Short mmCIF file of C-alpha atoms in Angstrom, two decimals:
data_model
loop_
_atom_site.label_atom_id
_atom_site.label_comp_id
_atom_site.label_asym_id
_atom_site.label_seq_id
_atom_site.Cartn_x
_atom_site.Cartn_y
_atom_site.Cartn_z
CA MET A 1 -88.44 83.21 1.31
CA ARG A 2 -85.37 84.73 3.08
CA VAL A 3 -84.69 88.33 1.71
CA LEU A 4 -81.79 90.86 2.55
CA LEU A 5 -82.54 94.24 2.41
CA ILE A 6 -79.34 96.60 2.22
CA GLU A 7 -80.57 100.24 2.84
CA ASP A 8 -79.04 102.82 4.95
CA ASP A 9 -82.29 105.22 5.38
CA GLU A 10 -84.12 104.14 8.18
CA MET A 11 -87.50 105.18 7.06
CA ILE A 12 -87.35 103.45 3.72
CA ALA A 13 -86.15 100.44 5.26
CA GLU A 14 -88.74 100.18 7.91
CA THR A 15 -91.43 100.65 5.24
CA VAL A 16 -89.76 97.79 2.98
CA LEU A 17 -89.25 95.38 5.90
CA GLU A 18 -92.97 95.49 6.92
CA SER A 19 -94.11 95.08 3.16
CA MET A 20 -91.66 92.31 2.59
CA ARG A 21 -92.78 90.51 5.81
CA ARG A 22 -96.60 91.08 4.93
CA GLU A 23 -95.69 89.13 1.72
CA GLY A 24 -94.48 86.24 3.98
CA HIS A 25 -90.97 86.52 3.47
CA ALA A 26 -88.09 86.46 6.27
CA VAL A 27 -86.16 89.73 6.02
CA ASP A 28 -82.66 90.68 7.18
CA TRP A 29 -81.44 94.26 7.05
CA ALA A 30 -77.99 95.63 6.61
CA LYS A 31 -77.64 99.33 6.88
CA ASP A 32 -74.10 99.87 5.17
CA GLY A 33 -71.81 98.40 2.84
CA ARG A 34 -69.43 96.54 5.00
CA GLU A 35 -72.61 94.90 7.13
CA ALA A 36 -74.06 93.83 3.65
CA GLU A 37 -70.78 92.15 2.71
CA LEU A 38 -70.57 90.32 5.83
CA SER A 39 -74.47 89.14 5.60
CA LEU A 40 -73.79 88.02 1.87
CA GLY A 41 -71.05 85.97 2.86
CA ASN A 42 -73.54 83.46 4.89
CA ASP A 43 -75.06 82.86 1.29
CA LEU A 44 -78.29 82.35 3.18
CA TYR A 45 -80.55 84.58 0.65
CA ASP A 46 -83.08 84.07 -1.91
CA LEU A 47 -83.25 87.57 -3.11
CA VAL A 48 -81.08 90.82 -2.23
CA LEU A 49 -82.75 94.18 -2.16
CA LEU A 50 -79.81 96.74 -2.68
CA ASP A 51 -79.39 100.30 -2.33
CA LEU A 52 -76.40 102.09 -4.12
CA GLY A 53 -75.85 105.20 -2.06
CA LEU A 54 -74.51 103.12 1.10
CA PRO A 55 -72.01 104.27 3.87
CA LYS A 56 -68.59 102.60 4.30
CA LYS A 57 -68.74 100.87 0.95
CA ASP A 58 -70.93 101.77 -2.26
CA GLY A 59 -73.52 99.39 -3.22
CA LEU A 60 -72.21 98.81 -6.75
CA GLN A 61 -68.95 97.55 -5.15
CA VAL A 62 -70.84 95.25 -3.13
CA LEU A 63 -72.66 93.87 -5.82
CA ASN A 64 -69.49 93.61 -8.08
CA GLU A 65 -67.59 91.57 -5.14
CA TYR A 66 -70.60 89.65 -4.27
CA ARG A 67 -70.77 88.42 -8.08
CA ARG A 68 -67.18 87.85 -8.27
CA LYS A 69 -67.16 85.65 -5.31
CA GLY A 70 -69.75 83.35 -6.77
CA GLY A 71 -72.88 84.81 -5.41
CA GLU A 72 -76.02 83.77 -7.21
CA ALA A 73 -79.13 85.29 -5.45
CA PRO A 74 -81.12 87.74 -7.69
CA VAL A 75 -80.45 91.16 -6.84
CA LEU A 76 -82.87 93.98 -7.36
CA ILE A 77 -81.43 97.59 -7.06
CA MET A 78 -83.46 100.19 -5.23
CA THR A 79 -82.09 103.79 -5.95
CA ALA A 80 -82.57 107.39 -6.69
CA ARG A 81 -79.74 107.12 -9.23
CA ASP A 82 -81.93 107.30 -12.07
CA ALA A 83 -79.55 108.26 -15.13
CA VAL A 84 -79.73 105.50 -17.67
CA THR A 85 -75.62 105.21 -17.27
CA ASP A 86 -76.46 104.15 -13.64
CA ARG A 87 -79.12 101.69 -14.83
CA ILE A 88 -76.65 100.26 -17.19
CA GLY A 89 -73.97 99.97 -14.91
CA GLY A 90 -76.09 98.41 -12.26
CA LEU A 91 -77.30 95.57 -14.77
CA ASP A 92 -73.96 95.09 -16.12
CA SER A 93 -72.46 94.65 -12.61
CA GLY A 94 -74.76 91.68 -11.91
CA ALA A 95 -78.22 93.16 -11.01
CA ASP A 96 -81.23 91.24 -12.12
CA ASP A 97 -83.66 94.36 -11.94
CA TYR A 98 -83.63 98.01 -11.25
CA LEU A 99 -86.30 100.25 -9.40
CA ILE A 100 -85.98 103.94 -9.13
CA LYS A 101 -87.00 105.77 -5.76
CA PRO A 102 -89.48 106.60 -4.95
CA PHE A 103 -91.28 103.49 -5.79
CA ASP A 104 -94.56 101.75 -5.21
CA LEU A 105 -94.50 98.97 -2.61
CA ASP A 106 -96.88 96.81 -4.59
CA GLU A 107 -94.72 97.16 -7.64
CA LEU A 108 -91.78 96.18 -5.35
CA ALA A 109 -93.67 93.35 -4.24
CA ALA A 110 -94.45 91.97 -7.96
CA ARG A 111 -90.94 92.49 -9.15
CA ALA A 112 -89.53 90.36 -6.17
CA ARG A 113 -92.16 87.72 -6.68
CA ALA A 114 -91.02 87.63 -10.34
CA LEU A 115 -87.22 87.19 -9.14
CA LEU A 116 -88.00 84.65 -6.94
CA ARG A 117 -90.13 82.68 -9.19
CA ARG A 118 -87.11 82.76 -11.63
CA ARG A 119 -84.75 81.52 -9.34
CA THR A 120 -86.92 78.63 -8.19
CA GLY A 121 -87.90 77.75 -11.88
CA GLN A 122 -91.64 78.28 -11.29
CA LYS A 123 -93.23 79.77 -14.49
CA GLN A 124 -96.45 79.77 -13.24
CA PRO A 125 -97.45 82.67 -10.61
CA VAL A 126 -99.40 80.13 -8.56
CA TYR A 127 -98.20 76.96 -6.54
CA SER A 128 -100.48 73.93 -6.57
CA HIS A 129 -100.06 70.71 -4.74
CA GLY A 130 -103.18 68.53 -4.59
CA ASN A 131 -106.05 70.22 -3.25
CA LEU A 132 -103.94 73.26 -2.00
CA SER A 133 -103.22 76.35 -3.91
CA LEU A 134 -100.87 79.28 -2.86
CA ASP A 135 -101.26 82.42 -4.79
CA PRO A 136 -98.21 84.80 -3.86
CA ALA A 137 -99.41 87.90 -5.82
CA ALA A 138 -102.87 87.59 -3.98
CA HIS A 139 -101.29 86.41 -0.86
CA GLU A 140 -104.03 83.69 -0.87
CA VAL A 141 -104.23 80.00 -0.09
CA THR A 142 -107.31 77.86 -1.13
CA MET A 143 -107.98 74.48 -0.47
CA ASP A 144 -110.61 72.77 -2.74
CA GLY A 145 -111.09 76.17 -4.18
CA ALA A 146 -112.17 77.66 -0.69
CA PRO A 147 -109.86 80.49 0.59
CA LEU A 148 -108.13 79.49 3.86
CA ALA A 149 -107.27 82.19 6.52
CA LEU A 150 -103.56 81.93 7.51
CA VAL A 151 -101.45 83.87 9.79
CA PRO A 152 -98.25 85.15 8.48
CA ARG A 153 -96.05 82.46 9.84
CA GLU A 154 -98.44 79.83 8.74
CA TYR A 155 -98.51 81.18 5.16
CA ALA A 156 -94.85 81.51 5.22
CA LEU A 157 -94.52 77.94 6.36
CA LEU A 158 -96.69 76.55 3.55
CA HIS A 159 -95.00 78.69 0.93
CA VAL A 160 -91.72 77.24 1.54
CA LEU A 161 -92.95 73.59 1.70
CA ILE A 162 -95.16 74.08 -1.35
CA GLU A 163 -92.33 75.46 -3.53
CA GLN A 164 -90.49 72.20 -3.17
CA PRO A 165 -93.21 69.56 -2.18
CA THR A 166 -90.92 66.61 -2.15
CA ARG A 167 -88.20 67.88 -0.36
CA VAL A 168 -87.73 67.37 3.35
CA PHE A 169 -87.00 70.55 5.07
CA PRO A 170 -84.91 70.35 8.53
CA LYS A 171 -86.23 72.48 11.37
CA HIS A 172 -83.20 74.78 11.45
CA GLU A 173 -83.73 75.74 7.84
CA LEU A 174 -87.47 76.35 8.16
CA GLU A 175 -86.37 78.66 11.02
CA ASP A 176 -84.12 80.30 8.67
CA ARG A 177 -86.60 80.93 6.03
CA ILE A 178 -89.43 82.05 7.81
CA TYR A 179 -87.74 84.28 10.73
CA GLY A 180 -85.36 87.18 10.25
CA TRP A 181 -82.44 88.69 12.33
CA GLY A 182 -83.49 89.55 15.83
CA GLU A 183 -86.94 87.79 15.75
CA GLU A 184 -87.14 85.77 18.93
CA VAL A 185 -87.59 82.06 17.87
CA GLY A 186 -88.94 79.65 20.60
CA SER A 187 -87.26 76.07 20.82
CA ASN A 188 -90.42 74.56 19.58
CA ALA A 189 -91.51 77.36 17.21
CA ILE A 190 -91.58 75.43 13.93
CA GLU A 191 -93.55 72.50 15.55
CA VAL A 192 -96.12 74.99 17.03
CA HIS A 193 -96.41 76.64 13.15
CA VAL A 194 -96.69 72.90 11.70
CA HIS A 195 -99.27 71.95 14.43
CA SER A 196 -101.78 75.05 13.65
CA LEU A 197 -101.23 74.59 9.89
CA ARG A 198 -102.13 71.12 9.97
CA ARG A 199 -105.32 71.94 11.94
CA LYS A 200 -106.09 73.92 8.99
CA ILE A 201 -105.08 71.94 6.06
CA GLY A 202 -105.42 68.62 7.40
CA PRO A 203 -102.91 66.56 9.68
CA GLU A 204 -102.23 64.31 6.71
CA GLN A 205 -100.89 67.26 4.25
CA ILE A 206 -97.64 67.73 6.31
CA VAL A 207 -95.38 64.53 6.88
CA THR A 208 -92.94 64.54 9.76
CA VAL A 209 -89.88 62.49 8.67
CA ARG A 210 -88.27 61.79 11.94
CA GLY A 211 -84.95 62.92 12.69
CA VAL A 212 -84.91 65.13 9.52
CA GLY A 213 -87.85 67.33 9.15
CA TYR A 214 -91.01 68.05 7.59
CA ARG A 215 -92.42 67.73 3.78
CA LEU A 216 -95.70 67.79 2.01
CA LYS A 217 -97.37 64.55 1.62
CA ARG A 218 -96.81 62.75 -1.68
CA LEU A 219 -99.34 62.68 -4.56
CA GLU A 220 -100.68 59.48 -5.80
#
């Protein structure tokens, strides 16, 4: 999924970026409130991780304006502001969850997975399609019950496809979903990832819809 991290502390941001990317997410990083507003205006994100004490514009102001303009992505506040009134203010401003710094990265990942499941309407933590299963919590993919060794891009690609297995995803959207800002994307990067993933799960599992994009095969 595509995640926007809004955090001005470089050390915290780098740690969260690495953790989220290990989870298979494409992550963009905004370093202040103004940059956050510009990023949120693109309406690209499945999840927003928001610090409150930001330069140029406070995080609560960013959140209030995002919700006022109709922004619907779930927002998880990450902050050192631990007073009950701060938590109430964050939730009343439209946040979906609130995490106090310092926090455990595994807890952050679990909360992010829960919010993403809620956004996609996925009640169960494991995605299944035919003989394929993807468990985001374990970061594990199995086929016929046997684990598959996928590299991060292959995992991220399959994660996108298996969440909405009947939908055809255009190449540009797949690029947006599995690459973050500043990451180099070759002109045939998606084709390469699809090819390598097909080698591991079977060429028939991913269908090419000519002129449109890719989807998983239909189940009979």
